[in-house]
CSV table of C-alpha atoms in Angstrom, one decimal:
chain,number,residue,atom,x,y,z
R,364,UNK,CA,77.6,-107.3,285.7
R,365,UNK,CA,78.8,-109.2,288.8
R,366,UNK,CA,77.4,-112.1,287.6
R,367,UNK,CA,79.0,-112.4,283.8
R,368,UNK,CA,81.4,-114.9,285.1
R,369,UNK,CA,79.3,-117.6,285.4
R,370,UNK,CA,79.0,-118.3,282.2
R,371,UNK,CA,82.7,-119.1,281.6
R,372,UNK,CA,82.4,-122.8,282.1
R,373,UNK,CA,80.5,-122.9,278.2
R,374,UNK,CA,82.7,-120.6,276.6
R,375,UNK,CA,86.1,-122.6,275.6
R,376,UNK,CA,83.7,-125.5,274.4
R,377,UNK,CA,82.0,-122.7,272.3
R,378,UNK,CA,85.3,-121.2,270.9
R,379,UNK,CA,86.0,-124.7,267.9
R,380,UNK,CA,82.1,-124.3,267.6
R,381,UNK,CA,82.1,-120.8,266.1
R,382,UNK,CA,85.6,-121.7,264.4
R,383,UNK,CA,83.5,-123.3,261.4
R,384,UNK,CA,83.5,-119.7,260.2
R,385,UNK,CA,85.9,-118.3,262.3
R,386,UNK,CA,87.7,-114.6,261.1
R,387,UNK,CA,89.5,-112.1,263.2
R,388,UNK,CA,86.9,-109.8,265.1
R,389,UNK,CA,85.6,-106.6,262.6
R,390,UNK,CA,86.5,-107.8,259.7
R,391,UNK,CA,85.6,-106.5,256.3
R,392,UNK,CA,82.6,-108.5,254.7
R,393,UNK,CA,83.6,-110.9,251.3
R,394,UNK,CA,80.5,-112.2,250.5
R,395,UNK,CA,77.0,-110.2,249.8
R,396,UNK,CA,74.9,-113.2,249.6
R,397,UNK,CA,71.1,-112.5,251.6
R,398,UNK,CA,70.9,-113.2,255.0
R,399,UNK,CA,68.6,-116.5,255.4
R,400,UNK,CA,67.0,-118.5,258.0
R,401,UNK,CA,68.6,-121.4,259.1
R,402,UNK,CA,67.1,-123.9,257.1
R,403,UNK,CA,67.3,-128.2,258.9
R,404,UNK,CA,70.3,-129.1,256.5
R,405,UNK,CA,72.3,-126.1,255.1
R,406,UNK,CA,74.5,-127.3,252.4
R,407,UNK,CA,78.2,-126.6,252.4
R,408,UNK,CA,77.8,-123.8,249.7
R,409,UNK,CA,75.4,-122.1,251.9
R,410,UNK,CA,77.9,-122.4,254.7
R,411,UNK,CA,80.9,-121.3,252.9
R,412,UNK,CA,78.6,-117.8,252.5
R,413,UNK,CA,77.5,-117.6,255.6
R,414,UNK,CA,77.6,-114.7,258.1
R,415,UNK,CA,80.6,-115.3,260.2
R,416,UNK,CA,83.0,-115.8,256.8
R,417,UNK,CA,85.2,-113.4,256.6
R,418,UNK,CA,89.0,-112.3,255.9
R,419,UNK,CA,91.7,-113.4,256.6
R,420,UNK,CA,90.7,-117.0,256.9
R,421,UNK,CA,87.2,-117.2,254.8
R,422,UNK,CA,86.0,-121.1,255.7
R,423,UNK,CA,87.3,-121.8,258.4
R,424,UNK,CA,86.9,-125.9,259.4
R,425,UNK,CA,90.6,-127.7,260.2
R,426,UNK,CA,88.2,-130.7,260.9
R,427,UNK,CA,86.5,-130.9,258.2
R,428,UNK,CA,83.1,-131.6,260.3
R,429,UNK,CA,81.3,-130.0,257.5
R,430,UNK,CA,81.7,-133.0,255.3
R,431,UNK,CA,80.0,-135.7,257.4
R,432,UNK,CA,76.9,-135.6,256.9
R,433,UNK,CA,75.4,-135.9,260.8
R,434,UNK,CA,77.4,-132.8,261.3
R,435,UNK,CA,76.1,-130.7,258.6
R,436,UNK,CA,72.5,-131.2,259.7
R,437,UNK,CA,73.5,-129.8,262.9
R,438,UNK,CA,74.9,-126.6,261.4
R,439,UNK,CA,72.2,-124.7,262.6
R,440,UNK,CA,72.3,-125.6,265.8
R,441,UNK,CA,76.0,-125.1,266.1
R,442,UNK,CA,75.7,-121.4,264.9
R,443,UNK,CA,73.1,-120.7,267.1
R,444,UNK,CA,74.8,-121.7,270.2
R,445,UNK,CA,77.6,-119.8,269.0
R,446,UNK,CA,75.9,-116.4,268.9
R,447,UNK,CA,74.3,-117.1,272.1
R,448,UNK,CA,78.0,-117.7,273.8
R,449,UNK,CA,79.4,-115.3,272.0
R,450,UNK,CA,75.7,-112.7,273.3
R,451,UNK,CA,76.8,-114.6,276.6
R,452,UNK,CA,80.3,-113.7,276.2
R,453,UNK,CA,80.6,-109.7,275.4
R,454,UNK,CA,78.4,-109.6,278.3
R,455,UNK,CA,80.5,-111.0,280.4
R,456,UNK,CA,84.0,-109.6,279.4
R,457,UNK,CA,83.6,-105.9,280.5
R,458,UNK,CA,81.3,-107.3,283.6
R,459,UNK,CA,84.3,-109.2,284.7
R,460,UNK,CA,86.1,-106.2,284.9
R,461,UNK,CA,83.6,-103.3,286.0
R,462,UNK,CA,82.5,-105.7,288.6
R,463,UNK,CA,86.3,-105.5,290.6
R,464,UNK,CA,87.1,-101.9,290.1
R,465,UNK,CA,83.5,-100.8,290.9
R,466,UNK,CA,81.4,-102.8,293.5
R,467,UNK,CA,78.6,-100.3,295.4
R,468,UNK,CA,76.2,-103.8,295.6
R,469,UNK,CA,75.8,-105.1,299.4
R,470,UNK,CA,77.5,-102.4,301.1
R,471,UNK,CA,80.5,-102.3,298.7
R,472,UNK,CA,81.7,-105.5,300.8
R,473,UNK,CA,82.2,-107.8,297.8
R,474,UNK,CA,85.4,-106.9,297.4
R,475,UNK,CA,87.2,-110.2,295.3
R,476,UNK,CA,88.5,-111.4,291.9
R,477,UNK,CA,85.6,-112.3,290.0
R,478,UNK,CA,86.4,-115.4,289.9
R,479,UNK,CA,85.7,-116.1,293.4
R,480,UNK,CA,82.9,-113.2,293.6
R,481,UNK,CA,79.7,-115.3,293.5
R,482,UNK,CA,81.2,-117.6,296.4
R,483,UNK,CA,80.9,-114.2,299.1
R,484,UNK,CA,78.1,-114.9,301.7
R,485,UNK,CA,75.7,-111.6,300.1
R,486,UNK,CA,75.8,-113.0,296.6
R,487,UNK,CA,74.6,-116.6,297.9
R,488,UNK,CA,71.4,-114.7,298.5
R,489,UNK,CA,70.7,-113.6,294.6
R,490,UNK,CA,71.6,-116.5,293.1
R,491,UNK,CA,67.9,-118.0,293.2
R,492,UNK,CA,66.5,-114.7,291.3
R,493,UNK,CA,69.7,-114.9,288.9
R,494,UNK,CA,68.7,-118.4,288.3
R,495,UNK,CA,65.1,-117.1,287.5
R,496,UNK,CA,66.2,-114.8,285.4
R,497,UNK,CA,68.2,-116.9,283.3
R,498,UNK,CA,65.5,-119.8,282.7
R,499,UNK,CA,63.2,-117.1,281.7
R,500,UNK,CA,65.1,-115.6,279.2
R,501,UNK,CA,66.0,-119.1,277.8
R,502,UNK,CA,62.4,-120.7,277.9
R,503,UNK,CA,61.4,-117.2,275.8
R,504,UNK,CA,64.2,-117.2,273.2
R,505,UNK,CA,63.3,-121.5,272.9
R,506,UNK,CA,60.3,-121.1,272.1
R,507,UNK,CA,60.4,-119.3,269.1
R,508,UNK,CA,64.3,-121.5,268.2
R,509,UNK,CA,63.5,-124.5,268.8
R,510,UNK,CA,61.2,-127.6,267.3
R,511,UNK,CA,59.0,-129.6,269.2
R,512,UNK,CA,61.3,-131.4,271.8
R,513,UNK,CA,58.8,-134.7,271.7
R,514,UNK,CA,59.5,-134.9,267.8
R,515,UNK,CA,62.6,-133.4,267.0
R,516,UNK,CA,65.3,-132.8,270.4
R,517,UNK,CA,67.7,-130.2,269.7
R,518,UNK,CA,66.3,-129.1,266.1
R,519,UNK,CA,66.2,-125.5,265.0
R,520,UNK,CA,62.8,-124.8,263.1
R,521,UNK,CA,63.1,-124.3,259.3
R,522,UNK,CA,62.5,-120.8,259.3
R,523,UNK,CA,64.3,-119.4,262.5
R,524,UNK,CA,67.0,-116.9,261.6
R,525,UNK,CA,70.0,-117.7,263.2
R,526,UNK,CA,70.4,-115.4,266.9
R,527,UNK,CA,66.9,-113.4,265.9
R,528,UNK,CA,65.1,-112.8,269.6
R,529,UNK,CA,62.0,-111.7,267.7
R,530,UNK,CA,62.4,-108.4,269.7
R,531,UNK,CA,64.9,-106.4,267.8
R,532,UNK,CA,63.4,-106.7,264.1
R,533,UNK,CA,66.1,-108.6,262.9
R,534,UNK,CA,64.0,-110.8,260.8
R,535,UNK,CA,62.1,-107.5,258.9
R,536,UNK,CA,66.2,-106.1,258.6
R,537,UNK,CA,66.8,-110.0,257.2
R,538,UNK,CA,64.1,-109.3,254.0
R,539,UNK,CA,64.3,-105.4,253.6
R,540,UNK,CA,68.3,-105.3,253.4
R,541,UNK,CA,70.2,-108.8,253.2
R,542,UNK,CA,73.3,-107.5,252.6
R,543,UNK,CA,73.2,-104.4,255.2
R,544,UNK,CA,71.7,-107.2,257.8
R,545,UNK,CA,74.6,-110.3,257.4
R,546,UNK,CA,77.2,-107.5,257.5
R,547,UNK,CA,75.8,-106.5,260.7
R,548,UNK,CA,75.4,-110.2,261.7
R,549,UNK,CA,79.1,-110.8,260.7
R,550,UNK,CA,80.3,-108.0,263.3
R,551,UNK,CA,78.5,-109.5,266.4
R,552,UNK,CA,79.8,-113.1,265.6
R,553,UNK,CA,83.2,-111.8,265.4
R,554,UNK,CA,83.0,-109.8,268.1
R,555,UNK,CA,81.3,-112.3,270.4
R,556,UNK,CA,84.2,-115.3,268.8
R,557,UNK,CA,86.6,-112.2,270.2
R,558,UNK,CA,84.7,-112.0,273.8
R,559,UNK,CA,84.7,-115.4,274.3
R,560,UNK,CA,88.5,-115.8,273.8
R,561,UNK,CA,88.9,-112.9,276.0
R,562,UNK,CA,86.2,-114.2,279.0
R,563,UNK,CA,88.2,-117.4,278.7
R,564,UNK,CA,91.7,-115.4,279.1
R,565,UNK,CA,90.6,-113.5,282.3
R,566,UNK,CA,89.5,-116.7,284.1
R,567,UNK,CA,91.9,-118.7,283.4
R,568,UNK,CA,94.2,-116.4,284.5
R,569,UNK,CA,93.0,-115.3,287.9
R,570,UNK,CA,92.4,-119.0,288.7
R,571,UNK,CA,96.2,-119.1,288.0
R,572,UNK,CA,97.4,-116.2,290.2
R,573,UNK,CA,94.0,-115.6,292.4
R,574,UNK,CA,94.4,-111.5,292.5
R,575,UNK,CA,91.9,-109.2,290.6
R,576,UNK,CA,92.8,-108.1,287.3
């Protein structure tokens, strides 16, 4: 949990990312349309009916970035990152927190606002199996995301649903119940849009005053 801060430095550029369907956190579902996979070029429609749209401000894009057409192709791309950050995110909130009030790790000698945490002389020693960790988990979950980096950089394949691990039968969910599966999708992106407001808050804030939480 000690370590959920460190991914703070991605979060404020993820916040406008997820705001192409931003809502506030829980909200009811409008739309029932089926869950689908992330196709190379979603059209607006299918945007607009997305997982992620929801009350009280539906489609959500101040910028319009949806109407330019180098944009739109990327759509995929951008809701993908978003769930990560926001996976990232929820993760990282409540470690933020549990990590100062309860510290038994290395003695119970890390004894800091999180913030500064991962600078104490024990932690240096992890940070090469945290690092590990990490570009394990993301060479797994790119695998089965992404295209062929020597044809297509940065391209999510045609039939990758959007956040789907391939470990939690999110794709079978996707087919047997649409409706049931983007209602549960909807819930984690607002909840992770939510965590990522509220990782940003806490860091911000104790790189203003320096004190724990």
């Amino acid at each position: 949990a000690r370590d959920g801060h460190a991914g703070h430095r991605t979060m404020l550029a993820s916040i406008y990312v997820g705001a192409v369907a931003f809502s506030a956190p829980m909200a009811p579902v409008r739309h029932a349309s089926a869950a689908r996979a992330a196709p190379a070029m979603a059209t607006l429609a299918e945007i607009k009916a997305d997982s992620g749209v929801t009350a009280p401000l539906g489609y959500f894009d101040p910028l319009s970035l949806m109407t330019n057409p180098a944009q739109l192709e990327k759509y995929s791309l951008y809701k993908e990152s978003e769930i990560k950050h926001g996976r990232v995110a929820m993760l990282a909130a409540p470690g933020f927190l549990i990590a100062e009030k309860f510290h038994p790790l290395f003695g119970g000698n890390v004894d800091a606002p999180s913030i500064l945490a991962f600078q104490q002389t024990p932690l240096q020693t992890i940070w090469p199996i945290v690092l590990l960790v990490i570009g394990a988990i993301e060479g797994y979950s790119s695998v089965s995301t992404y295209k062929d980096p020597s044809t297509a950089a940065w391209s999510i394949k045609e039939d990758h649903l959007a956040g789907d691990l391939g470990m939690f039968g999110g794709a079978k969910q996707a087919k047997s119940n649409p409706a049931g599966y983007k209602a549960l999708a909807t819930k984690e992106i607002n909840n992770g849009r939510l965590a990522m407001m509220a990782i940003a808050g806490m860091v911000v804030q104790e790189l203003v005053f320096h004190v724990k939480l």
